[in-house]
């Protein structure tokens, strides 16, 4: 008879602590634990040659326990979602691997096929277009879309109310007494772009401001991280040339490009121009002036995605969900009244 | 006999273009291509029902063609490496999936075992410690370490000259007539930390400045993205309390925390304090004042990693390589002479 491998229980016994404590150490959740307790657990693991190998176990059962998260680019928005998704998936002994489609539809298609052929447990997809060539062989593998949606499929999705988000941003700028508002959008083929455009239009309409298509810019066809920043940069330069004093930049990369163009032009935000971006980051808080943004609930998206994917893997039904965004008002969206300051 | 699937050659023929052009379209490298050419290729792909499925082909040959890139956290430094790594691997029909160890040694160990058991073609590892419990079962799978090194193994590595990098940063600050220099370091257990500390010490010694251990801060034991930013923040607050006027922050996350602490304190960079960070990002250029940093060659690291991993998979030998960093001098590392400005 094969000698039994040591269990979490054995480690707890030898270390003289609870199973929960061992689990906390394994998951690096050691904030509340003393250094001594932590060391006791690590010593017990060493002594028993314990291997916390859920994955090796799962291999025997034929389940891959591997989730593939297909992102379109390196926007920090996705890495923030990933952090919480990882935490949630760990609870269910699911493992997340990230691959990038680089906004290339053919590449996305190949990725989905490859990983389905490799028996991944599920796919979390940020689709590169709102159309997806869905194949019937895929129907055995749970696929969840996040951020962007696809038309005409029954794939469950996690999204945010993009129309309201862009409406809120535009309305806030109008409230700052600005009527000429430039809009920086991503690729026209994705659902988030059309929804955000529609929120912008709705805000203008509500305030009886005539829509000027010349103030709306889409990002370059040549996609990817650098291309998006570049698009935001060139569009904002054009807007500045048109004497536009307000910009809504509908993602983090477009915002970066816009800030670069404003800085180069010598214009000062809050004095000469105002701006609202999308997606919160540490930089927004430490920038001068502090940057106002529409914050998307990245942590919640990650956590809910982990929960939903677990339900799907268990064969349970889930419903699509739309989360709310929040306008975080900092300094960049208001004019300083006294320009001599 | 099964009807032959269309090849790249067939697509090129139908579109009336070269194979290279088809390949460029497939890889989204369409900058130099006209829209018409691109459309011709896409039409031919549609017409022939061509599927660029290298991965499905590779499954038949038993080769996984999957590289796993194990990163320790969500530092943008790794996403930058990833972009170029992806480009390079695509040339060799290799596919990169990223997973995060969250700086947890046990998790790292489990990840390596899991993916080796799943027959990945190779592993690119950013080790969480300079010690690695290497198992002999792993020796069939190429493992390349990048950024950080591990002691006492023969794993090939790509690293940078960290000692020189920190020396250069510290020397630049001394040249700006500052002698009390705070040093923000990551986790003490990784090779990059000890090398950077050693470069800092060397610069002090060369300039006959006495080392003060009270000015050196390591990041919190509780690791991860937020914890690193938090460590940089608290360390810088302490340094400001000690009237220290200069800071070297040895990674992007520590720099973020430092900037937050300085902003909160009401001190002005270039007037009251100077700072040099590590790792270049778009924000450094648009921040006020512009941030001086040690720039690591992320693109080159990614490209060389892709090349080396391809050689290793082919069974060829590779040598470890150390790349150079570059001190990018912007505004944050010099005092403005006239403080009344």
XYZ file of C-alpha atoms in Angstrom:
682
model
C 0.000 0.000 0.000
C 1.269 3.415 -0.954
C 2.207 5.571 1.996
C -0.414 8.253 2.331
C 0.638 11.756 1.343
C 0.448 14.281 4.179
C -2.697 16.404 4.258
C -3.501 19.950 5.340
C -4.796 18.335 8.538
C -1.408 16.708 9.220
C 0.359 20.036 8.720
C -2.046 21.772 11.136
C -1.490 19.018 13.728
C 2.314 19.157 13.559
C 2.329 22.975 13.612
C -0.182 23.041 16.455
C -2.478 25.460 14.634
C -5.890 25.340 12.973
C -6.445 24.210 9.388
C -7.621 27.755 8.591
C -4.254 29.095 9.719
C -2.361 26.668 7.481
C -4.601 27.672 4.615
C -3.930 31.364 5.297
C -0.195 30.772 5.165
C -0.518 28.805 1.928
C -2.530 31.618 0.397
C -0.126 34.276 1.645
C -2.830 35.852 3.767
C -0.471 36.370 6.651
C -1.364 39.903 7.749
C -3.108 38.820 10.906
C -0.638 36.035 11.662
C 2.441 36.493 13.778
C 5.793 35.689 12.242
C 6.215 32.796 14.687
C 2.941 31.136 13.698
C 3.841 31.520 10.048
C 7.244 29.957 10.663
C 5.698 27.044 12.588
C 3.480 26.259 9.620
C 6.349 26.514 7.142
C 8.473 24.217 9.340
C 5.674 21.648 9.505
C 5.305 21.778 5.704
C 9.026 21.177 5.332
C 9.094 18.373 7.896
C 6.207 16.484 6.320
C 7.193 17.266 2.728
C 3.664 18.499 2.244
C 2.803 19.609 -1.287
C -0.276 21.785 -1.693
C -0.834 20.543 -5.154
C -4.488 20.937 -5.957
C -3.571 21.041 -9.611
C -1.802 17.688 -9.685
C -4.842 16.228 -7.930
C -7.154 17.748 -10.485
C -5.137 16.205 -13.294
C -6.005 12.750 -11.982
C -9.700 13.532 -12.057
C -9.429 14.595 -15.689
C -10.587 18.127 -14.903
C -8.099 20.707 -16.049
C -9.151 23.330 -13.514
C -7.565 25.834 -15.836
C -9.415 28.995 -16.843
C -8.117 30.979 -19.786
C -8.646 34.737 -19.663
C -8.352 36.182 -23.177
C -7.599 39.919 -23.026
C -7.262 42.206 -26.074
C -4.270 44.266 -24.917
C -2.147 45.269 -21.932
C -4.531 47.895 -20.546
C -4.026 47.979 -16.737
C -7.817 47.732 -16.508
C -7.492 44.000 -17.252
C -4.640 43.389 -14.802
C -6.800 44.920 -12.065
C -9.655 42.585 -12.909
C -7.172 39.711 -12.913
C -6.027 40.275 -9.329
C -9.485 39.733 -7.866
C -10.326 37.010 -10.398
C -7.222 35.117 -9.239
C -8.262 35.441 -5.601
C -11.758 34.190 -6.296
C -10.634 31.317 -8.521
C -8.126 30.158 -5.927
C -11.017 29.517 -3.545
C -12.451 27.072 -6.060
C -9.083 25.552 -6.881
C -9.272 27.040 -10.327
C -6.270 28.463 -12.001
C -6.194 31.471 -14.351
C -3.840 31.829 -17.319
C -3.949 35.065 -19.307
C -3.364 35.265 -23.038
C -3.642 38.266 -25.305
C -5.458 38.395 -28.626
C -3.772 41.733 -29.416
C -7.161 42.900 -30.752
C -6.747 40.453 -33.635
C -9.907 38.551 -34.501
C -8.162 35.625 -36.184
C -5.817 35.275 -33.282
C -8.752 35.331 -30.874
C -10.451 32.587 -32.856
C -7.289 30.453 -32.840
C -6.850 30.965 -29.098
C -10.371 29.857 -28.279
C -9.986 26.753 -30.424
C -6.607 25.856 -29.028
C -7.626 26.066 -25.436
C -10.911 24.279 -25.965
C -8.956 21.489 -27.655
C -6.756 21.380 -24.556
C -9.775 20.844 -22.320
C -9.627 24.028 -20.329
C -12.424 24.241 -17.776
C -13.698 27.569 -19.054
C -12.871 30.701 -21.013
C -13.288 34.315 -19.938
C -13.262 36.434 -23.062
C -12.942 40.152 -23.731
C -14.069 39.957 -27.365
C -12.240 41.999 -29.996
C -15.474 42.659 -31.885
C -19.144 42.615 -31.111
C -19.474 39.780 -33.640
C -18.099 36.350 -32.745
C -17.925 33.370 -35.110
C -19.264 30.895 -32.608
C -18.650 27.217 -33.430
C -20.839 24.468 -32.194
C -17.836 22.469 -30.919
C -17.359 25.229 -28.376
C -20.689 24.709 -26.700
C -19.287 22.124 -24.257
C -16.959 24.699 -22.713
C -18.357 27.529 -20.581
C -17.498 30.909 -22.093
C -18.134 34.125 -20.182
C -17.584 37.539 -21.765
C -16.547 40.483 -19.686
C -16.279 44.206 -20.361
C -17.414 44.000 -23.979
C -20.398 42.004 -25.197
C -21.052 39.987 -28.335
C -24.264 40.234 -30.310
C -26.546 37.350 -31.043
C -25.063 34.707 -28.789
C -26.303 33.417 -25.493
C -22.955 33.840 -23.775
C -23.365 35.217 -20.268
C -21.644 38.545 -19.738
C -20.425 40.934 -17.091
C -20.517 44.504 -18.256
C -21.002 47.980 -16.909
C -23.572 50.621 -17.787
C -21.330 52.348 -20.320
C -24.017 54.630 -21.644
C -24.696 56.056 -18.199
C -20.951 56.297 -17.526
C -20.318 58.460 -20.582
C -23.490 60.427 -19.919
C -22.303 61.240 -16.380
C -18.867 62.315 -17.562
C -20.278 64.522 -20.324
C -22.908 66.057 -18.058
C -20.233 66.893 -15.469
C -18.236 68.724 -18.118
C -21.325 70.604 -19.292
C -21.936 71.571 -15.642
C -18.431 73.066 -15.690
C -19.805 75.456 -18.311
C -18.145 73.843 -21.290
C -20.127 73.053 -24.417
C -17.458 72.072 -26.938
C -16.499 68.633 -25.725
C -14.075 66.351 -27.517
C -14.740 62.617 -27.231
C -11.951 60.029 -27.496
C -13.231 56.558 -28.301
C -11.568 53.182 -28.845
C -12.166 50.853 -31.782
C -15.651 51.399 -33.327
C -16.289 47.641 -33.583
C -16.654 46.966 -29.869
C -19.797 47.299 -27.809
C -18.288 49.592 -25.161
C -17.416 52.159 -27.829
C -20.918 52.469 -29.247
C -22.481 52.538 -25.783
C -20.130 55.284 -24.598
C -20.725 57.308 -27.737
C -24.438 57.021 -27.181
C -24.141 58.292 -23.564
C -22.176 61.311 -24.780
C -24.828 62.062 -27.416
C -27.614 61.706 -24.889
C -25.988 64.251 -22.541
C -25.571 66.761 -25.366
C -29.170 66.292 -26.439
C -30.522 66.709 -22.914
C -28.678 70.024 -22.694
C -29.693 71.183 -26.163
C -26.128 71.155 -27.444
C -25.772 70.358 -31.117
C -23.733 67.240 -31.847
C -20.547 67.985 -33.801
C -19.131 64.764 -35.307
C -15.830 66.586 -35.871
C -15.187 66.411 -32.148
C -15.468 62.610 -31.970
C -12.334 60.548 -32.539
C -11.978 56.793 -32.807
C -8.692 55.056 -32.146
C -6.465 53.963 -34.968
C -7.306 50.779 -36.872
C -3.830 49.519 -36.046
C -4.674 48.324 -32.584
C -2.725 47.557 -29.457
C -1.495 49.380 -26.390
C 0.858 51.896 -28.022
C -1.547 52.555 -30.890
C -4.305 53.528 -28.441
C -2.076 55.975 -26.578
C -0.982 57.391 -29.892
C -4.567 57.813 -31.033
C -5.469 59.700 -27.860
C -2.437 61.909 -28.379
C -3.173 62.840 -32.001
C -6.907 63.312 -31.441
C -6.254 65.661 -28.521
C -3.735 67.654 -30.556
C -6.430 68.131 -33.197
C -8.970 69.106 -30.550
C -6.568 71.688 -29.129
C -6.094 73.110 -32.622
C -9.870 73.391 -32.839
C -9.814 75.401 -29.564
C -11.761 72.707 -27.768
C -11.470 73.112 -24.010
C -12.878 69.838 -22.720
C -12.116 66.173 -23.360
C -13.757 62.920 -22.334
C -11.235 60.093 -22.792
C -13.052 56.773 -22.649
C -10.207 54.542 -21.530
C -6.953 54.662 -19.596
C -4.708 54.515 -22.666
C -6.590 57.274 -24.503
C -6.344 59.406 -21.364
C -2.568 58.911 -21.276
C -2.261 60.101 -24.863
C -4.522 63.087 -24.172
C -2.458 64.171 -21.159
C 0.707 63.956 -23.247
C -0.778 66.208 -25.943
C -2.025 68.735 -23.390
C 1.331 68.820 -21.615
C 3.182 69.356 -24.897
C 0.845 72.159 -25.947
C 1.714 74.109 -22.821
C -1.962 74.271 -21.838
C -2.783 73.779 -18.169
C -5.537 71.452 -17.051
C -8.090 73.250 -14.843
C -6.963 76.582 -16.239
C -7.120 76.203 -20.030
C -8.780 72.809 -20.349
C -10.726 70.245 -18.389
C -10.712 66.484 -18.779
C -12.404 63.344 -17.509
C -10.899 59.906 -18.119
C -12.064 56.362 -17.616
C -10.640 53.775 -15.190
C -9.084 54.665 -11.890
C -5.380 54.167 -11.193
C -2.909 55.256 -8.550
C -1.552 57.847 -10.950
C -4.875 59.726 -11.103
C -4.604 60.585 -7.416
C -0.989 61.770 -7.504
C -1.145 63.654 -10.789
C -1.281 67.469 -10.699
C -4.084 68.336 -10.972
C -5.709 65.174 -9.634
C -7.575 63.441 -12.428
C -11.332 62.954 -12.483
C -12.405 59.648 -13.954
C -15.243 57.265 -14.436
C -14.194 54.391 -12.236
C -15.214 50.920 -13.299
C -15.674 48.310 -10.570
C -12.656 46.204 -11.581
C -12.485 44.320 -8.293
C -16.152 43.454 -8.432
C -15.897 42.410 -12.094
C -13.022 40.075 -11.187
C -14.774 38.629 -8.174
C -18.123 38.128 -9.932
C -16.363 36.597 -12.948
C -14.674 34.069 -10.633
C -18.017 33.202 -9.017
C -19.889 32.953 -12.298
C -17.263 30.821 -13.949
C -17.354 28.444 -11.000
C -21.137 28.106 -11.314
C -20.828 27.503 -15.055
C -18.228 24.803 -14.512
C -20.576 23.126 -12.004
C -23.173 23.050 -14.771
C -25.376 25.688 -13.146
C -27.094 28.542 -14.949
C -25.986 32.115 -14.494
C -27.511 35.401 -15.588
C -25.666 38.217 -17.288
C -24.977 41.119 -15.005
C -24.490 44.837 -15.541
C -22.565 46.736 -12.864
C -22.485 50.438 -12.131
C -19.625 52.848 -12.660
C -18.821 55.821 -10.455
C -17.783 59.320 -11.442
C -14.865 60.247 -9.195
C -14.642 64.015 -9.150
C -11.156 65.324 -8.537
C -9.540 68.501 -9.805
C -9.236 67.989 -13.566
C -12.906 68.464 -14.433
C -13.388 71.976 -13.054
C -11.995 75.286 -14.185
C -10.154 77.288 -11.564
C -12.195 80.498 -11.592
C -9.358 82.921 -10.981
C -6.903 82.314 -13.811
C -4.323 84.571 -12.222
C -3.776 81.994 -9.437
C -9.145 10.872 -48.863
C -9.835 13.925 -46.715
C -10.105 17.158 -48.627
C -6.969 19.153 -47.973
C -7.363 22.175 -45.768
C -6.371 25.460 -47.404
C -2.872 26.666 -46.614
C -1.239 30.052 -46.252
C -0.001 29.494 -49.812
C -3.569 29.083 -51.103
C -4.657 32.293 -49.406
C -1.730 34.185 -50.933
C -2.572 32.792 -54.367
C -6.267 33.730 -54.220
C -5.487 37.192 -52.814
C -2.726 37.704 -55.388
C -0.190 38.701 -52.752
C 2.917 37.186 -51.199
C 2.874 34.728 -48.304
C 4.659 37.342 -46.215
C 1.787 39.753 -46.779
C -0.776 37.181 -45.666
C 1.335 36.514 -42.613
C 1.496 40.235 -41.836
C -2.249 40.521 -41.999
C -2.689 37.483 -39.759
C -0.300 38.984 -37.242
C -1.976 42.374 -37.394
C 1.188 43.970 -38.725
C -0.657 45.999 -41.250
C 1.054 49.377 -40.868
C 2.802 49.194 -44.188
C -0.097 47.555 -45.975
C -2.759 49.440 -47.795
C -6.348 48.918 -46.744
C -7.127 47.330 -50.102
C -4.399 44.697 -49.787
C -5.539 43.914 -46.295
C -9.124 43.527 -47.474
C -8.039 41.251 -50.351
C -6.328 38.935 -47.892
C -9.321 38.906 -45.543
C -11.634 38.156 -48.461
C -9.430 35.245 -49.560
C -9.416 33.891 -45.992
C -13.209 34.046 -45.912
C -13.594 32.502 -49.360
C -11.317 29.550 -48.607
C -12.492 29.128 -45.015
C -8.846 29.278 -44.052
C -8.119 28.774 -40.354
C -4.721 29.921 -39.136
C -4.651 27.289 -36.481
C -1.027 26.575 -35.733
C -2.066 25.421 -32.308
C -4.467 22.771 -33.477
C -1.712 21.513 -35.817
C 0.739 21.427 -32.963
C -1.633 19.335 -30.891
C -1.438 16.609 -33.504
C 2.338 16.555 -33.322
C 2.174 16.156 -29.545
C 3.999 19.444 -28.963
C 2.038 21.815 -26.832
C 3.693 24.973 -28.202
C 2.533 26.649 -25.034
C 4.931 28.726 -22.951
C 3.954 29.619 -19.424
C 5.232 32.939 -18.099
C 5.084 32.928 -14.280
C 5.126 36.489 -12.932
C 5.154 37.426 -9.236
C 2.683 40.334 -9.365
C 0.928 42.849 -11.620
C 3.842 45.268 -11.986
C 3.510 46.914 -15.443
C 7.195 46.011 -15.914
C 6.094 42.449 -16.655
C 3.273 43.432 -19.019
C 5.800 45.430 -21.045
C 8.092 42.422 -21.297
C 5.080 40.347 -22.298
C 4.212 42.467 -25.324
C 7.549 41.850 -27.029
C 7.712 38.245 -25.799
C 4.351 37.624 -27.463
C 5.572 39.121 -30.743
C 8.720 37.014 -30.736
C 6.963 33.797 -29.751
C 4.381 34.256 -32.464
C 7.177 34.036 -35.046
C 7.979 30.573 -33.750
C 4.339 29.571 -33.446
C 4.689 29.515 -29.691
C 1.962 30.777 -27.472
C 2.390 32.566 -24.149
C 0.042 32.208 -21.169
C 0.717 34.307 -18.087
C 0.027 33.161 -14.548
C 0.823 34.930 -11.303
C 2.508 33.371 -8.275
C 1.510 36.409 -6.190
C 5.015 36.264 -4.662
C 4.008 33.030 -2.926
C 6.673 30.332 -3.011
C 4.316 27.414 -2.517
C 2.045 28.700 -5.233
C 5.013 29.098 -7.559
C 6.049 25.505 -6.870
C 2.524 24.237 -7.558
C 2.329 26.235 -10.793
C 5.581 24.840 -12.141
C 4.494 21.294 -11.342
C 1.049 21.721 -12.814
C 2.235 23.087 -16.107
C 5.084 20.614 -16.450
C 2.547 17.841 -15.904
C 0.496 19.407 -18.704
C 3.432 19.182 -21.106
C 4.011 22.854 -21.692
C 6.888 23.480 -24.083
C 8.767 25.714 -21.659
C 8.491 27.923 -18.599
C 9.669 31.501 -18.198
C 9.944 32.189 -14.501
C 10.369 35.352 -12.446
C 11.303 33.529 -9.234
C 9.815 34.706 -5.928
C 13.031 33.911 -4.069
C 16.661 33.420 -4.952
C 16.306 29.823 -3.750
C 14.293 27.373 -5.839
C 13.408 23.825 -4.821
C 14.299 22.295 -8.141
C 12.915 18.810 -8.781
C 14.582 16.351 -11.095
C 11.270 15.670 -12.913
C 11.489 19.241 -14.149
C 14.699 18.740 -16.041
C 12.890 17.649 -19.214
C 11.193 21.053 -19.544
C 13.227 24.125 -20.464
C 13.014 26.756 -17.715
C 14.371 30.257 -18.244
C 14.456 32.802 -15.439
C 14.132 36.480 -16.183
C 14.589 39.624 -14.113
C 15.515 37.787 -10.894
C 17.997 34.940 -10.664
C 18.097 31.769 -8.602
C 21.225 30.562 -6.824
C 22.834 27.196 -7.342
C 20.914 26.033 -10.398
C 21.997 25.898 -13.988
C 18.893 27.614 -15.260
C 19.707 30.154 -17.961
C 18.719 33.688 -17.081
C 18.110 37.122 -18.551
C 18.878 39.852 -16.084
C 20.113 43.422 -15.985
C 23.124 44.916 -14.272
C 21.183 45.946 -11.172
C 24.233 46.917 -9.184
C 25.314 49.415 -11.818
C 21.734 50.661 -12.183
C 21.422 51.534 -8.507
C 24.959 52.918 -8.485
C 24.099 55.263 -11.373
C 20.897 56.462 -9.715
C 22.605 57.089 -6.379
C 25.585 58.818 -7.973
C 23.247 61.127 -9.902
C 21.566 62.140 -6.680
C 24.932 62.761 -4.988
C 25.868 64.921 -7.985
C 22.738 66.956 -7.227
C 24.477 67.785 -3.918
C 22.382 65.507 -1.755
C 24.032 63.171 0.737
C 21.120 61.844 2.780
C 19.531 59.423 0.363
C 16.622 57.162 1.215
C 16.528 53.794 -0.535
C 13.278 51.926 -1.190
C 13.790 48.234 -1.860
C 11.458 45.331 -2.616
C 11.452 41.975 -0.818
C 14.924 41.169 0.643
C 14.784 37.552 -0.583
C 15.155 38.320 -4.286
C 18.377 38.792 -6.196
C 17.459 42.181 -7.676
C 17.009 43.631 -4.186
C 20.447 42.643 -2.900
C 22.129 43.746 -6.127
C 20.433 47.157 -6.061
C 21.294 47.631 -2.388
C 24.872 46.834 -3.179
C 25.013 49.435 -5.984
C 23.648 52.080 -3.614
C 26.275 51.196 -1.004
C 29.036 51.297 -3.580
C 28.073 54.814 -4.670
C 28.028 56.064 -1.071
C 31.433 54.484 -0.419
C 32.975 55.968 -3.539
C 31.859 59.407 -2.383
C 32.940 58.895 1.235
C 29.381 59.082 2.534
C 28.726 57.017 5.622
C 26.064 54.328 5.160
C 23.016 54.870 7.367
C 20.938 51.677 7.562
C 18.036 53.770 8.920
C 17.535 55.194 5.430
C 17.037 51.799 3.778
C 13.533 50.356 3.626
C 12.433 46.932 2.412
C 8.899 46.291 1.288
C 6.418 44.652 3.565
C 6.536 40.886 4.024
C 2.916 40.827 2.914
C 3.613 40.910 -0.785
C 1.630 41.846 -3.830
C 0.926 44.911 -5.925
C -0.932 47.012 -3.328
C 1.450 45.994 -0.549
C 4.442 47.265 -2.536
C 2.825 50.648 -3.201
C 1.899 50.846 0.458
C 5.463 50.048 1.513
C 6.866 52.791 -0.699
C 4.326 55.194 0.753
C 5.069 54.469 4.416
C 8.839 54.343 3.922
C 8.787 57.735 2.196
C 6.642 59.243 4.951
C 9.286 58.086 7.468
C 12.077 59.488 5.301
C 10.287 62.851 5.092
C 9.972 62.851 8.898
C 13.727 62.265 9.049
C 14.216 65.365 6.844
C 15.639 63.246 4.031
C 15.592 65.146 0.732
C 16.353 62.415 -1.786
C 14.834 59.037 -2.599
C 15.833 56.180 -4.877
C 12.761 53.961 -5.456
C 13.897 50.671 -6.969
C 10.708 49.681 -8.730
C 7.615 51.198 -10.342
C 5.261 50.320 -7.484
C 7.583 51.694 -4.786
C 7.901 54.899 -6.844
C 4.120 55.259 -6.947
C 3.913 54.970 -3.165
C 6.753 57.474 -2.738
C 5.068 60.028 -5.001
C 1.849 59.675 -3.033
C 3.653 60.345 0.278
C 5.489 63.359 -1.141
C 2.285 64.805 -2.589
C 0.465 64.378 0.717
C 3.267 66.013 2.669
C 2.938 69.163 0.587
C 6.622 68.941 -0.393
C 7.463 69.773 -3.982
C 9.727 67.558 -6.070
C 12.674 69.532 -7.508
C 12.198 72.200 -4.862
C 12.130 70.347 -1.537
C 13.050 66.843 -2.622
C 14.499 64.912 -5.513
C 13.709 61.377 -6.635
C 14.783 58.717 -9.100
C 12.604 55.705 -9.802
C 13.045 52.467 -11.697
C 11.216 51.384 -14.870
C 10.025 53.782 -17.510
C 6.344 54.367 -18.190
C 4.246 56.884 -20.093
C 3.346 58.554 -16.815
C 6.965 59.499 -16.088
C 7.014 61.747 -19.122
C 3.722 63.516 -18.413
C 4.130 63.880 -14.668
C 5.027 67.311 -13.285
C 7.943 67.435 -12.824
C 8.932 64.798 -15.339
C 10.295 61.759 -13.522
C 13.875 60.548 -13.827
C 14.177 56.784 -13.807
C 16.460 53.878 -14.409
C 14.961 52.373 -17.516
C 15.189 48.635 -17.923
C 15.218 47.261 -21.469
C 11.813 45.580 -21.234
C 11.398 45.201 -24.973
C 14.809 43.619 -25.340
C 14.194 41.315 -22.380
C 10.947 40.151 -23.983
C 12.500 39.671 -27.396
C 15.591 37.852 -26.125
C 13.439 35.669 -23.859
C 11.386 34.635 -26.896
C 14.532 33.806 -28.866
C 16.181 31.910 -26.032
C 13.104 29.890 -25.230
C 12.831 28.893 -28.869
C 16.464 27.703 -28.857
C 15.878 25.761 -25.639
C 12.814 24.056 -27.093
C 14.867 23.074 -30.142
C 17.293 21.384 -27.735
C 20.029 23.959 -28.292
C 22.190 25.462 -25.570
C 21.865 29.088 -24.570
C 23.980 31.292 -22.341
C 22.673 33.550 -19.624
C 22.696 37.179 -20.563
C 22.944 40.406 -18.605
C 21.569 43.546 -20.238
C 22.261 47.174 -19.472
C 19.939 49.715 -17.936
C 19.842 53.388 -18.762
C 19.501 56.376 -16.467
C 16.925 58.683 -18.044
C 17.457 62.115 -16.616
C 14.343 64.254 -16.518
C 13.342 66.934 -14.045
C 12.792 65.070 -10.777
C 16.455 64.413 -9.932
C 17.689 68.012 -9.849
C 16.938 70.822 -7.460
C 15.670 74.009 -9.016
C 18.325 76.435 -7.814
C 16.064 79.413 -7.279
C 13.428 78.255 -4.808
C 11.391 81.416 -5.287
C 10.477 80.323 -8.793
